[in-house]
């Protein structure tokens, strides 16, 4: 960073010289000469502009959680080379000199590399405790400032009303949770809780419902209105650590109903790239009707999942002919996580019958259990029969 800045500064100064010389060539020497104090103030202004900005993009190393990270620093260093925390220079995570290198747990500098002029720092597994700005130092001079940043994790959770929501905060210091309702137009949401030195503080609305165990925040008694996006953020840099999309739903609620005609195919959509086992199971008895993994799909009679679609991140279930026995709540599951659920319903069939006095009336009940009959006389000439199951499936 400093290196780049210095190079840029000298380029700019020499441009100024070029400009001046060009002036001098095309016109009279005396009238064109830039007064010394003007040149000086240009230089001063530029020095002011080029003070290193800590958050610039080129000095950030971003990795996935628990991945190896390499913080670059190129400088032939004859004496002591070290990496310190930017925020506290007395914390040295690794150091090298002509004889050897030493480092704290999880950090590494290579002596071979040091001798070749490469002072890079390797962080073996970038967890949240390692997120920091680090400074590469050679013989007391700062060479680089590098920020280690971890890609935010993303989870989507489906929770039934009354259950608890658990959010992993990953750290117990300087972290906050913001909530953005599904229905709110607010882009950033509101801060609901913060944690400082292992102690939890929440807004009035949340205090009595929340608790903290190590780095796990629990929000009790979830309501449908709690659905939305919860972001776990570093409260200093406002950097997202984990983003949870939470949907709260009544099993088989109206907005997730698939209504089809008797014996027609039904399509239950579920979009999710699933690296492991994807399956559809019944809410009533947890029976699995179809499943897929990387090698193949396998399904019960009358159900189908496509392996091509599975590989593309589409876990849609096709029911070839929706009869009354197929009415149920179907849950789409990826690697043990509920992704979505649907209630399959079949359109009510209306038939009009003409029967002469003395004839028998026959009603098809379609199912053998949980059925009640409602008789409804429409006028003097006929009758209308509605078959409605007691479970209203
Ligand atoms: C810097 O780190 C040292 C060693 O861990 C510690 O004793 C000191 O209190 C820290 N200073 C600040 C300002 O945090
Ligand atoms: C899949 O295949 C196995 C063995 O071939 C079978 O037992 C199972 O019932 C099949 N169906 C589902 C939905 O897993």
PDB file of C-alpha atoms in Angstrom, residues 139-379:
ATOM      1  CA  UNK A 139      13.002  -3.442  10.479  1.00  0.00           C
ATOM      2  CA  UNK A 140      10.429  -1.158  12.046  1.00  0.00           C
ATOM      3  CA  UNK A 141       8.981   0.102   8.721  1.00  0.00           C
ATOM      4  CA  UNK A 142       5.372  -0.642   7.791  1.00  0.00           C
ATOM      5  CA  UNK A 143       5.306  -2.398   4.412  1.00  0.00           C
ATOM      6  CA  UNK A 144       1.658  -3.423   4.019  1.00  0.00           C
ATOM      7  CA  UNK A 145      -1.643  -3.202   5.829  1.00  0.00           C
ATOM      8  CA  UNK A 146      -3.894  -6.115   4.893  1.00  0.00           C
ATOM      9  CA  UNK A 147      -7.465  -6.676   6.020  1.00  0.00           C
ATOM     10  CA  UNK A 148      -8.588 -10.280   6.426  1.00  0.00           C
ATOM     11  CA  UNK A 149     -12.273 -10.541   5.710  1.00  0.00           C
ATOM     12  CA  UNK A 150     -14.489 -13.638   5.714  1.00  0.00           C
ATOM     13  CA  UNK A 151     -17.344 -14.094   3.243  1.00  0.00           C
ATOM     14  CA  UNK A 152     -20.635 -13.864   5.094  1.00  0.00           C
ATOM     15  CA  UNK A 153     -22.413 -17.186   5.588  1.00  0.00           C
ATOM     16  CA  UNK A 154     -25.965 -17.501   4.384  1.00  0.00           C
ATOM     17  CA  UNK A 155     -28.697 -19.710   5.779  1.00  0.00           C
ATOM     18  CA  UNK A 156     -32.381 -19.957   5.144  1.00  0.00           C
ATOM     19  CA  UNK A 157     -34.546 -21.314   7.912  1.00  0.00           C
ATOM     20  CA  UNK A 158     -38.146 -22.419   7.970  1.00  0.00           C
ATOM     21  CA  UNK A 159     -39.662 -22.263  11.406  1.00  0.00           C
ATOM     22  CA  UNK A 160     -43.108 -23.098  12.663  1.00  0.00           C
ATOM     23  CA  UNK A 161     -44.857 -20.580  14.902  1.00  0.00           C
ATOM     24  CA  UNK A 162     -44.029 -21.074  18.579  1.00  0.00           C
ATOM     25  CA  UNK A 163     -40.602 -22.578  17.889  1.00  0.00           C
ATOM     26  CA  UNK A 164     -37.319 -20.901  18.849  1.00  0.00           C
ATOM     27  CA  UNK A 165     -35.013 -19.189  16.402  1.00  0.00           C
ATOM     28  CA  UNK A 166     -31.310 -19.774  17.001  1.00  0.00           C
ATOM     29  CA  UNK A 167     -28.728 -17.495  15.454  1.00  0.00           C
ATOM     30  CA  UNK A 168     -25.025 -18.316  15.497  1.00  0.00           C
ATOM     31  CA  UNK A 169     -23.148 -15.061  16.162  1.00  0.00           C
ATOM     32  CA  UNK A 170     -19.675 -16.679  15.730  1.00  0.00           C
ATOM     33  CA  UNK A 171     -18.048 -14.128  18.051  1.00  0.00           C
ATOM     34  CA  UNK A 172     -18.894 -12.817  21.495  1.00  0.00           C
ATOM     35  CA  UNK A 173     -17.401  -9.349  21.068  1.00  0.00           C
ATOM     36  CA  UNK A 174     -18.476  -6.332  19.086  1.00  0.00           C
ATOM     37  CA  UNK A 175     -21.291  -8.019  17.248  1.00  0.00           C
ATOM     38  CA  UNK A 176     -24.857  -6.932  16.578  1.00  0.00           C
ATOM     39  CA  UNK A 177     -27.997  -8.407  15.070  1.00  0.00           C
ATOM     40  CA  UNK A 178     -30.218  -6.419  12.757  1.00  0.00           C
ATOM     41  CA  UNK A 179     -33.659  -7.467  11.631  1.00  0.00           C
ATOM     42  CA  UNK A 180     -35.449  -6.529   8.457  1.00  0.00           C
ATOM     43  CA  UNK A 181     -39.058  -7.576   8.149  1.00  0.00           C
ATOM     44  CA  UNK A 182     -40.228  -9.270   4.968  1.00  0.00           C
ATOM     45  CA  UNK A 183     -42.883  -6.591   4.695  1.00  0.00           C
ATOM     46  CA  UNK A 184     -40.709  -3.559   5.366  1.00  0.00           C
ATOM     47  CA  UNK A 185     -39.308  -1.430   2.590  1.00  0.00           C
ATOM     48  CA  UNK A 186     -36.378  -0.479   4.804  1.00  0.00           C
ATOM     49  CA  UNK A 187     -33.153  -1.591   3.171  1.00  0.00           C
ATOM     50  CA  UNK A 188     -31.065  -1.940   6.317  1.00  0.00           C
ATOM     51  CA  UNK A 189     -33.468  -2.964   9.014  1.00  0.00           C
ATOM     52  CA  UNK A 190     -33.246  -2.141  12.700  1.00  0.00           C
ATOM     53  CA  UNK A 191     -30.702  -3.225  15.229  1.00  0.00           C
ATOM     54  CA  UNK A 192     -32.388  -5.550  17.727  1.00  0.00           C
ATOM     55  CA  UNK A 193     -29.514  -6.875  19.841  1.00  0.00           C
ATOM     56  CA  UNK A 194     -25.816  -6.310  20.400  1.00  0.00           C
ATOM     57  CA  UNK A 195     -23.130  -8.233  22.246  1.00  0.00           C
ATOM     58  CA  UNK A 196     -20.165  -6.640  23.947  1.00  0.00           C
ATOM     59  CA  UNK A 197     -17.781  -8.678  26.136  1.00  0.00           C
ATOM     60  CA  UNK A 198     -20.150 -11.664  26.191  1.00  0.00           C
ATOM     61  CA  UNK A 199     -23.012  -9.556  27.462  1.00  0.00           C
ATOM     62  CA  UNK A 200     -26.259  -9.276  25.514  1.00  0.00           C
ATOM     63  CA  UNK A 201     -28.278  -6.083  25.170  1.00  0.00           C
ATOM     64  CA  UNK A 202     -31.528  -6.048  23.208  1.00  0.00           C
ATOM     65  CA  UNK A 203     -34.220  -3.488  22.526  1.00  0.00           C
ATOM     66  CA  UNK A 204     -37.258  -3.528  24.860  1.00  0.00           C
ATOM     67  CA  UNK A 205     -39.333  -5.528  22.420  1.00  0.00           C
ATOM     68  CA  UNK A 206     -36.774  -8.352  22.360  1.00  0.00           C
ATOM     69  CA  UNK A 207     -35.206  -8.348  25.832  1.00  0.00           C
ATOM     70  CA  UNK A 208     -37.633 -10.800  27.437  1.00  0.00           C
ATOM     71  CA  UNK A 209     -37.556 -13.204  24.477  1.00  0.00           C
ATOM     72  CA  UNK A 210     -33.808 -13.482  23.949  1.00  0.00           C
ATOM     73  CA  UNK A 211     -30.913 -15.238  25.614  1.00  0.00           C
ATOM     74  CA  UNK A 212     -27.261 -15.838  24.826  1.00  0.00           C
ATOM     75  CA  UNK A 213     -25.352 -19.097  25.364  1.00  0.00           C
ATOM     76  CA  UNK A 214     -21.721 -18.770  24.288  1.00  0.00           C
ATOM     77  CA  UNK A 215     -22.171 -17.387  20.775  1.00  0.00           C
ATOM     78  CA  UNK A 216     -25.673 -18.733  20.192  1.00  0.00           C
ATOM     79  CA  UNK A 217     -28.497 -16.209  20.360  1.00  0.00           C
ATOM     80  CA  UNK A 218     -31.963 -17.663  20.964  1.00  0.00           C
ATOM     81  CA  UNK A 219     -35.162 -15.818  20.136  1.00  0.00           C
ATOM     82  CA  UNK A 220     -38.070 -17.645  21.773  1.00  0.00           C
ATOM     83  CA  UNK A 221     -41.662 -18.091  20.669  1.00  0.00           C
ATOM     84  CA  UNK A 222     -41.394 -17.129  17.006  1.00  0.00           C
ATOM     85  CA  UNK A 223     -44.484 -15.574  15.460  1.00  0.00           C
ATOM     86  CA  UNK A 224     -45.417 -15.364  11.796  1.00  0.00           C
ATOM     87  CA  UNK A 225     -44.588 -11.639  11.961  1.00  0.00           C
ATOM     88  CA  UNK A 226     -40.980 -12.497  12.943  1.00  0.00           C
ATOM     89  CA  UNK A 227     -40.245 -13.703   9.414  1.00  0.00           C
ATOM     90  CA  UNK A 228     -37.587 -11.758   7.517  1.00  0.00           C
ATOM     91  CA  UNK A 229     -33.839 -11.305   7.345  1.00  0.00           C
ATOM     92  CA  UNK A 230     -31.604 -11.384  10.415  1.00  0.00           C
ATOM     93  CA  UNK A 231     -28.032 -10.182   9.856  1.00  0.00           C
ATOM     94  CA  UNK A 232     -25.226 -10.852  12.276  1.00  0.00           C
ATOM     95  CA  UNK A 233     -22.787  -7.976  11.855  1.00  0.00           C
ATOM     96  CA  UNK A 234     -19.443  -6.889  13.151  1.00  0.00           C
ATOM     97  CA  UNK A 235     -20.481  -3.720  14.975  1.00  0.00           C
ATOM     98  CA  UNK A 236     -17.195  -1.926  14.279  1.00  0.00           C
ATOM     99  CA  UNK A 237     -16.863  -2.441  10.517  1.00  0.00           C
ATOM    100  CA  UNK A 238     -20.582  -3.118   9.907  1.00  0.00           C
ATOM    101  CA  UNK A 239     -19.447  -6.205   8.027  1.00  0.00           C
ATOM    102  CA  UNK A 240     -21.947  -9.072   7.698  1.00  0.00           C
ATOM    103  CA  UNK A 241     -20.840 -12.315   9.336  1.00  0.00           C
ATOM    104  CA  UNK A 242     -23.974 -14.379   8.805  1.00  0.00           C
ATOM    105  CA  UNK A 243     -27.242 -13.635   7.042  1.00  0.00           C
ATOM    106  CA  UNK A 244     -30.306 -15.652   8.004  1.00  0.00           C
ATOM    107  CA  UNK A 245     -33.463 -15.616   5.880  1.00  0.00           C
ATOM    108  CA  UNK A 246     -36.199 -16.796   8.182  1.00  0.00           C
ATOM    109  CA  UNK A 247     -39.642 -17.790   7.053  1.00  0.00           C
ATOM    110  CA  UNK A 248     -42.229 -18.589   9.651  1.00  0.00           C
ATOM    111  CA  UNK A 249     -45.160 -20.579   8.548  1.00  0.00           C
ATOM    112  CA  UNK A 250     -48.127 -22.525   9.616  1.00  0.00           C
ATOM    113  CA  UNK A 251     -47.674 -26.039   8.170  1.00  0.00           C
ATOM    114  CA  UNK A 252     -49.503 -26.188   4.854  1.00  0.00           C
ATOM    115  CA  UNK A 253     -50.770 -22.630   5.123  1.00  0.00           C
ATOM    116  CA  UNK A 254     -52.954 -21.210   2.364  1.00  0.00           C
ATOM    117  CA  UNK A 255     -50.159 -19.459   0.466  1.00  0.00           C
ATOM    118  CA  UNK A 256     -48.465 -22.797  -0.085  1.00  0.00           C
ATOM    119  CA  UNK A 257     -51.407 -24.760  -1.358  1.00  0.00           C
ATOM    120  CA  UNK A 258     -51.261 -26.566  -4.677  1.00  0.00           C
ATOM    121  CA  UNK A 259     -54.784 -27.143  -5.977  1.00  0.00           C
ATOM    122  CA  UNK A 260     -55.301 -29.571  -8.867  1.00  0.00           C
ATOM    123  CA  UNK A 261     -58.115 -31.458 -10.546  1.00  0.00           C
ATOM    124  CA  UNK A 262     -58.593 -35.109  -9.700  1.00  0.00           C
ATOM    125  CA  UNK A 263     -56.117 -37.343 -11.555  1.00  0.00           C
ATOM    126  CA  UNK A 264     -54.231 -34.415 -13.061  1.00  0.00           C
ATOM    127  CA  UNK A 265     -50.476 -34.069 -12.604  1.00  0.00           C
ATOM    128  CA  UNK A 266     -49.337 -31.761  -9.801  1.00  0.00           C
ATOM    129  CA  UNK A 267     -46.020 -29.897  -9.648  1.00  0.00           C
ATOM    130  CA  UNK A 268     -44.574 -28.921  -6.259  1.00  0.00           C
ATOM    131  CA  UNK A 269     -41.763 -26.425  -6.848  1.00  0.00           C
ATOM    132  CA  UNK A 270     -38.607 -26.299  -4.735  1.00  0.00           C
ATOM    133  CA  UNK A 271     -35.524 -24.436  -5.890  1.00  0.00           C
ATOM    134  CA  UNK A 272     -32.274 -25.080  -4.066  1.00  0.00           C
ATOM    135  CA  UNK A 273     -28.823 -26.188  -5.147  1.00  0.00           C
ATOM    136  CA  UNK A 274     -28.346 -29.249  -2.996  1.00  0.00           C
ATOM    137  CA  UNK A 275     -24.955 -30.936  -2.826  1.00  0.00           C
ATOM    138  CA  UNK A 276     -26.113 -33.905  -0.782  1.00  0.00           C
ATOM    139  CA  UNK A 277     -29.428 -35.674  -0.359  1.00  0.00           C
ATOM    140  CA  UNK A 278     -32.584 -33.928  -1.512  1.00  0.00           C
ATOM    141  CA  UNK A 279     -35.909 -35.492  -0.665  1.00  0.00           C
ATOM    142  CA  UNK A 280     -39.637 -34.981  -0.394  1.00  0.00           C
ATOM    143  CA  UNK A 281     -41.355 -36.336   2.662  1.00  0.00           C
ATOM    144  CA  UNK A 282     -44.894 -36.346   3.974  1.00  0.00           C
ATOM    145  CA  UNK A 283     -45.730 -34.120   6.901  1.00  0.00           C
ATOM    146  CA  UNK A 284     -48.162 -36.671   8.325  1.00  0.00           C
ATOM    147  CA  UNK A 285     -45.802 -39.615   8.815  1.00  0.00           C
ATOM    148  CA  UNK A 286     -42.421 -38.393   7.481  1.00  0.00           C
ATOM    149  CA  UNK A 287     -42.504 -41.061   4.739  1.00  0.00           C
ATOM    150  CA  UNK A 288     -40.112 -40.247   1.907  1.00  0.00           C
ATOM    151  CA  UNK A 289     -41.790 -40.305  -1.514  1.00  0.00           C
ATOM    152  CA  UNK A 290     -38.795 -39.264  -3.629  1.00  0.00           C
ATOM    153  CA  UNK A 291     -35.122 -38.604  -3.143  1.00  0.00           C
ATOM    154  CA  UNK A 292     -32.049 -37.597  -5.172  1.00  0.00           C
ATOM    155  CA  UNK A 293     -28.325 -37.460  -4.600  1.00  0.00           C
ATOM    156  CA  UNK A 294     -25.303 -36.794  -6.834  1.00  0.00           C
ATOM    157  CA  UNK A 295     -25.581 -40.209  -8.501  1.00  0.00           C
ATOM    158  CA  UNK A 296     -29.304 -40.778  -9.036  1.00  0.00           C
ATOM    159  CA  UNK A 297     -32.922 -40.251  -8.070  1.00  0.00           C
ATOM    160  CA  UNK A 298     -35.387 -42.802  -6.758  1.00  0.00           C
ATOM    161  CA  UNK A 299     -39.038 -42.326  -6.085  1.00  0.00           C
ATOM    162  CA  UNK A 300     -42.178 -44.175  -5.006  1.00  0.00           C
ATOM    163  CA  UNK A 301     -44.927 -45.019  -7.468  1.00  0.00           C
ATOM    164  CA  UNK A 302     -46.727 -41.933  -8.763  1.00  0.00           C
ATOM    165  CA  UNK A 303     -43.984 -39.480  -7.749  1.00  0.00           C
ATOM    166  CA  UNK A 304     -41.024 -38.190  -9.722  1.00  0.00           C
ATOM    167  CA  UNK A 305     -37.918 -36.070  -9.222  1.00  0.00           C
ATOM    168  CA  UNK A 306     -35.600 -35.432 -12.171  1.00  0.00           C
ATOM    169  CA  UNK A 307     -31.883 -35.988 -11.724  1.00  0.00           C
ATOM    170  CA  UNK A 308     -31.015 -33.464 -14.450  1.00  0.00           C
ATOM    171  CA  UNK A 309     -33.076 -30.841 -12.627  1.00  0.00           C
ATOM    172  CA  UNK A 310     -31.564 -31.802  -9.275  1.00  0.00           C
ATOM    173  CA  UNK A 311     -28.082 -31.159 -10.662  1.00  0.00           C
ATOM    174  CA  UNK A 312     -29.278 -27.713 -11.813  1.00  0.00           C
ATOM    175  CA  UNK A 313     -30.628 -26.820  -8.370  1.00  0.00           C
ATOM    176  CA  UNK A 314     -34.279 -27.617  -9.041  1.00  0.00           C
ATOM    177  CA  UNK A 315     -35.762 -30.134  -6.605  1.00  0.00           C
ATOM    178  CA  UNK A 316     -39.313 -29.938  -7.951  1.00  0.00           C
ATOM    179  CA  UNK A 317     -41.568 -32.932  -7.282  1.00  0.00           C
ATOM    180  CA  UNK A 318     -44.028 -34.126  -9.885  1.00  0.00           C
ATOM    181  CA  UNK A 319     -47.043 -36.126  -8.821  1.00  0.00           C
ATOM    182  CA  UNK A 320     -48.159 -37.944 -11.951  1.00  0.00           C
ATOM    183  CA  UNK A 321     -51.840 -38.222 -11.082  1.00  0.00           C
ATOM    184  CA  UNK A 322     -53.203 -36.441  -8.033  1.00  0.00           C
ATOM    185  CA  UNK A 323     -55.857 -38.655  -6.490  1.00  0.00           C
ATOM    186  CA  UNK A 324     -57.350 -38.348  -3.037  1.00  0.00           C
ATOM    187  CA  UNK A 325     -54.743 -40.632  -1.481  1.00  0.00           C
ATOM    188  CA  UNK A 326     -52.048 -38.125  -2.433  1.00  0.00           C
ATOM    189  CA  UNK A 327     -53.547 -35.257  -0.434  1.00  0.00           C
ATOM    190  CA  UNK A 328     -50.991 -34.315   2.179  1.00  0.00           C
ATOM    191  CA  UNK A 329     -48.427 -31.741   3.197  1.00  0.00           C
ATOM    192  CA  UNK A 330     -45.200 -32.365   1.302  1.00  0.00           C
ATOM    193  CA  UNK A 331     -41.872 -31.124   2.638  1.00  0.00           C
ATOM    194  CA  UNK A 332     -38.870 -30.431   0.407  1.00  0.00           C
ATOM    195  CA  UNK A 333     -35.687 -31.209   2.342  1.00  0.00           C
ATOM    196  CA  UNK A 334     -32.017 -30.695   1.411  1.00  0.00           C
ATOM    197  CA  UNK A 335     -29.341 -32.266   3.606  1.00  0.00           C
ATOM    198  CA  UNK A 336     -31.724 -32.357   6.524  1.00  0.00           C
ATOM    199  CA  UNK A 337     -32.872 -28.715   6.159  1.00  0.00           C
ATOM    200  CA  UNK A 338     -36.526 -28.027   5.404  1.00  0.00           C
ATOM    201  CA  UNK A 339     -36.608 -25.826   2.320  1.00  0.00           C
ATOM    202  CA  UNK A 340     -40.317 -25.527   1.695  1.00  0.00           C
ATOM    203  CA  UNK A 341     -43.619 -27.290   2.213  1.00  0.00           C
ATOM    204  CA  UNK A 342     -46.813 -27.537   0.199  1.00  0.00           C
ATOM    205  CA  UNK A 343     -50.320 -28.692   0.860  1.00  0.00           C
ATOM    206  CA  UNK A 344     -51.741 -30.656  -2.058  1.00  0.00           C
ATOM    207  CA  UNK A 345     -55.485 -30.222  -2.464  1.00  0.00           C
ATOM    208  CA  UNK A 346     -57.867 -31.570  -5.053  1.00  0.00           C
ATOM    209  CA  UNK A 347     -60.592 -29.441  -6.534  1.00  0.00           C
ATOM    210  CA  UNK A 348     -64.092 -30.215  -5.336  1.00  0.00           C
ATOM    211  CA  UNK A 349     -66.043 -32.179  -7.888  1.00  0.00           C
ATOM    212  CA  UNK A 350     -69.562 -31.041  -8.601  1.00  0.00           C
ATOM    213  CA  UNK A 351     -71.942 -33.527 -10.219  1.00  0.00           C
ATOM    214  CA  UNK A 352     -75.631 -33.084 -10.946  1.00  0.00           C
ATOM    215  CA  UNK A 353     -77.725 -36.199 -10.917  1.00  0.00           C
ATOM    216  CA  UNK A 354     -81.279 -36.757 -11.984  1.00  0.00           C
ATOM    217  CA  UNK A 355     -83.032 -39.456 -10.004  1.00  0.00           C
ATOM    218  CA  UNK A 356     -86.616 -40.604 -10.182  1.00  0.00           C
ATOM    219  CA  UNK A 357     -88.645 -41.136  -7.065  1.00  0.00           C
ATOM    220  CA  UNK A 358     -88.000 -44.547  -5.622  1.00  0.00           C
ATOM    221  CA  UNK A 359     -84.479 -44.922  -7.148  1.00  0.00           C
ATOM    222  CA  UNK A 360     -81.307 -45.240  -5.073  1.00  0.00           C
ATOM    223  CA  UNK A 361     -78.843 -42.391  -4.762  1.00  0.00           C
ATOM    224  CA  UNK A 362     -75.181 -43.438  -4.889  1.00  0.00           C
ATOM    225  CA  UNK A 363     -72.430 -41.115  -3.740  1.00  0.00           C
ATOM    226  CA  UNK A 364     -68.771 -41.800  -4.373  1.00  0.00           C
ATOM    227  CA  UNK A 365     -66.880 -40.959  -1.186  1.00  0.00           C
ATOM    228  CA  UNK A 366     -63.383 -41.286  -2.825  1.00  0.00           C
ATOM    229  CA  UNK A 367     -61.777 -42.054   0.524  1.00  0.00           C
ATOM    230  CA  UNK A 368     -62.744 -44.513   3.182  1.00  0.00           C
ATOM    231  CA  UNK A 369     -62.012 -42.479   6.280  1.00  0.00           C
ATOM    232  CA  UNK A 370     -62.574 -38.978   7.631  1.00  0.00           C
ATOM    233  CA  UNK A 371     -65.513 -38.035   5.415  1.00  0.00           C
ATOM    234  CA  UNK A 372     -68.730 -36.332   6.332  1.00  0.00           C
ATOM    235  CA  UNK A 373     -71.700 -35.711   4.127  1.00  0.00           C
ATOM    236  CA  UNK A 374     -73.579 -32.463   3.853  1.00  0.00           C
ATOM    237  CA  UNK A 375     -76.997 -32.436   2.262  1.00  0.00           C
ATOM    238  CA  UNK A 376     -78.116 -29.193   0.781  1.00  0.00           C
ATOM    239  CA  UNK A 377     -81.461 -28.837  -0.987  1.00  0.00           C
ATOM    240  CA  UNK A 378     -81.264 -26.257  -3.776  1.00  0.00           C
ATOM    241  CA  UNK A 379     -84.859 -26.159  -5.000  1.00  0.00           C
TER     242      UNK A 379
END
